[in-house]
PDB file of C-alpha atoms in Angstrom:
ATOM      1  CA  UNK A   5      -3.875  82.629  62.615  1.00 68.00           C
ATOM      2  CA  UNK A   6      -5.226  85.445  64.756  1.00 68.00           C
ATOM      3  CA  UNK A   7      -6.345  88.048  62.574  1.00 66.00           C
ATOM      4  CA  UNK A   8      -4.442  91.312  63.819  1.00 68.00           C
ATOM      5  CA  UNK A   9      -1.180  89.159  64.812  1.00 73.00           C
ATOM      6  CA  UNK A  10      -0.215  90.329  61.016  1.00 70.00           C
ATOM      7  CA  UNK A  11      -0.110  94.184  61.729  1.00 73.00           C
ATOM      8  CA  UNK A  12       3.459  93.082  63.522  1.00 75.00           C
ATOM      9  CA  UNK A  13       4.935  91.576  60.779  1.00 78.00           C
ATOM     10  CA  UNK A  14       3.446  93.131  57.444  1.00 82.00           C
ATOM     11  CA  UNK A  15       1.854  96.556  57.482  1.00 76.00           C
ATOM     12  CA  UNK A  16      -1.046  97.567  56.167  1.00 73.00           C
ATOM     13  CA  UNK A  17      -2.425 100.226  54.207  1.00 78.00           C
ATOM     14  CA  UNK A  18      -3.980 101.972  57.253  1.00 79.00           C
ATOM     15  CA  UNK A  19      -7.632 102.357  55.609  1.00 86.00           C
ATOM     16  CA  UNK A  20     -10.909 101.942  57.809  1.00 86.00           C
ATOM     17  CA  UNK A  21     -13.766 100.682  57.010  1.00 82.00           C
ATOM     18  CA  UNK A  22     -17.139 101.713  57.020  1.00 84.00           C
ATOM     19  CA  UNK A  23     -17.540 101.068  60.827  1.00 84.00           C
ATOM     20  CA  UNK A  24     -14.096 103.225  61.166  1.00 85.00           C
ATOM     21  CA  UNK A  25     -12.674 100.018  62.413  1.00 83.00           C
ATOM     22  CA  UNK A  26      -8.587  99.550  61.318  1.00 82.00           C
ATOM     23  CA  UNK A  27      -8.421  97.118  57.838  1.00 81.00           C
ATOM     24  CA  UNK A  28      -6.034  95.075  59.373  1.00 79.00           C
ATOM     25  CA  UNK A  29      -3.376  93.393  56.645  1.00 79.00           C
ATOM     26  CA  UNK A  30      -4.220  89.923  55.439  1.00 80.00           C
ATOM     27  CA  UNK A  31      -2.043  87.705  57.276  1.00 83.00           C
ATOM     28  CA  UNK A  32      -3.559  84.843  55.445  1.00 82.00           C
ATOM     29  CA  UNK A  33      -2.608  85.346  52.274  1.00 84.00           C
ATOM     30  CA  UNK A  34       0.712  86.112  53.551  1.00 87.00           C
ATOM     31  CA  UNK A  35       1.452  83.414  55.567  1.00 87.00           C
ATOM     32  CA  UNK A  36       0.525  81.225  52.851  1.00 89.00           C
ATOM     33  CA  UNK A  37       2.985  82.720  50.846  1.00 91.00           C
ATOM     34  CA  UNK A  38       5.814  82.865  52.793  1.00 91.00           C
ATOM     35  CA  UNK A  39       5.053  78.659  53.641  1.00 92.00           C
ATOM     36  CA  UNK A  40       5.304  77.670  50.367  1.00 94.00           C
ATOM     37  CA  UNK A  41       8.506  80.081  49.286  1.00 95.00           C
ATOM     38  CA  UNK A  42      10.418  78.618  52.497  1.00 96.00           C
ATOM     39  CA  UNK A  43       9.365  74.863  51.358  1.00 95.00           C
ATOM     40  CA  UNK A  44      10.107  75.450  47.599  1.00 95.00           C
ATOM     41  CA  UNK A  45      13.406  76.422  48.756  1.00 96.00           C
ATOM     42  CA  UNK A  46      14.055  73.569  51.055  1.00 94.00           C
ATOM     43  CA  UNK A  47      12.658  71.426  47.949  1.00 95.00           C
ATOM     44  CA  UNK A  48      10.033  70.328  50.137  1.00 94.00           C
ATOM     45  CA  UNK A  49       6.638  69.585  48.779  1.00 93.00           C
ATOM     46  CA  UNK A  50       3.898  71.220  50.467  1.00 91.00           C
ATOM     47  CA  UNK A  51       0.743  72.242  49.587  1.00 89.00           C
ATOM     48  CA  UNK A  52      -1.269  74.670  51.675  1.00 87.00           C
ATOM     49  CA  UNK A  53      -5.559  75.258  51.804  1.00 85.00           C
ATOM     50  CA  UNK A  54      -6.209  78.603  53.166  1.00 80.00           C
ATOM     51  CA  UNK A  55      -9.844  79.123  54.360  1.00 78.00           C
ATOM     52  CA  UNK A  56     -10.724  82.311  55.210  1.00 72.00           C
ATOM     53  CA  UNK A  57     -14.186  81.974  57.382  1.00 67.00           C
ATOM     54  CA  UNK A  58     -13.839  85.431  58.412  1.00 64.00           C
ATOM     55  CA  UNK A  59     -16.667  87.043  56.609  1.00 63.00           C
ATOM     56  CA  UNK A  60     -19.018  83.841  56.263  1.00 63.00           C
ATOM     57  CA  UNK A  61     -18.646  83.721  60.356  1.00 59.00           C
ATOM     58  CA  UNK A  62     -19.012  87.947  60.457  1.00 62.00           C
ATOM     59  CA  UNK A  63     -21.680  88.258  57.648  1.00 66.00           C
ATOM     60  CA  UNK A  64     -24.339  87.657  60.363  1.00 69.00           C
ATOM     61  CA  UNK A  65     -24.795  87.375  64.125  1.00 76.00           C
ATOM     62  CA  UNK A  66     -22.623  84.792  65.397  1.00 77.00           C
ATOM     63  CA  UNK A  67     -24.827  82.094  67.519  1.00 84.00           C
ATOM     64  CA  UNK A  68     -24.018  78.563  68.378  1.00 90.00           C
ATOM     65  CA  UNK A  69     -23.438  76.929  65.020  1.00 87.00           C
ATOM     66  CA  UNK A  70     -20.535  79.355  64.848  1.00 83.00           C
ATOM     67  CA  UNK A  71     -18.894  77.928  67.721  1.00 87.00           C
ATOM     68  CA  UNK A  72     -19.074  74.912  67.014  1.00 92.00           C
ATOM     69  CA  UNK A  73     -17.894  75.732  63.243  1.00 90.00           C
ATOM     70  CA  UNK A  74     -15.146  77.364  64.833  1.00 88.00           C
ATOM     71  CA  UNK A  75     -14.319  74.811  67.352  1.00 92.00           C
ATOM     72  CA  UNK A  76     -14.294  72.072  64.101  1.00 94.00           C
ATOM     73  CA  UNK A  77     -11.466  74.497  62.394  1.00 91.00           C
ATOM     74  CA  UNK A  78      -9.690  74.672  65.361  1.00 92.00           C
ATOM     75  CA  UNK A  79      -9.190  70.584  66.051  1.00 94.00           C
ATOM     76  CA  UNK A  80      -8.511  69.596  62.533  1.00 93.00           C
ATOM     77  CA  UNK A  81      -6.103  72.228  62.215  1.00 91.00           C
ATOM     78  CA  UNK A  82      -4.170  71.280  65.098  1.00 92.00           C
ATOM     79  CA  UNK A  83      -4.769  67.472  64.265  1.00 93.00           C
ATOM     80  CA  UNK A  84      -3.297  68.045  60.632  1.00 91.00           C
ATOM     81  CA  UNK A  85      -0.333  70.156  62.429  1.00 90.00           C
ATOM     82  CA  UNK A  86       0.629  67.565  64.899  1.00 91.00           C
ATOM     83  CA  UNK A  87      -0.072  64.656  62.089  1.00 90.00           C
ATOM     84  CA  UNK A  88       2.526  66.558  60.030  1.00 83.00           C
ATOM     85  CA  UNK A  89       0.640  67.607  57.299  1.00 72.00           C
TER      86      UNK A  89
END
């Protein structure tokens, strides 16, 4: 999930951080959340791992390896999507 696609559905606490950049809300967490409340309701059994690579991929300069670490996240996530898990 794109990380500022959350400021249009939850809002967030409007802070900055030290680089005076927006903290953006943590659609992660959210979306997680609102998955598993929707199944439980549907008595569907789900069960949801969130990964958040955002500071492991920020914490230093991004070079090849992140690409293709990204690229990896990217193709199992859509494989497990269209698999139906």
């Amino acid at each position: 999930v794109a990380e500022g696609c959350g400021d249009t559905l939850i809002k967030s606490t409007g802070a900055t951080d030290a680089g005076g950049n927006k903290v953006l809300a943590d659609v992660g967490t959210w979306l997680k959340k609102e998955l598993e409340s929707y199944f439980e309701k549907m008595r569907q059994p789900l069960h949801v791992n969130y990964i958040d690579p955002t500071y492991m991929i920020r914490a230093v300069p991004p070079n090849a390896n992140d690409t293709v670490y990204c690229t990896v996240l990217a193709q199992n996530a859509v494989h497990a999507a269209m698999a139906g898990f």
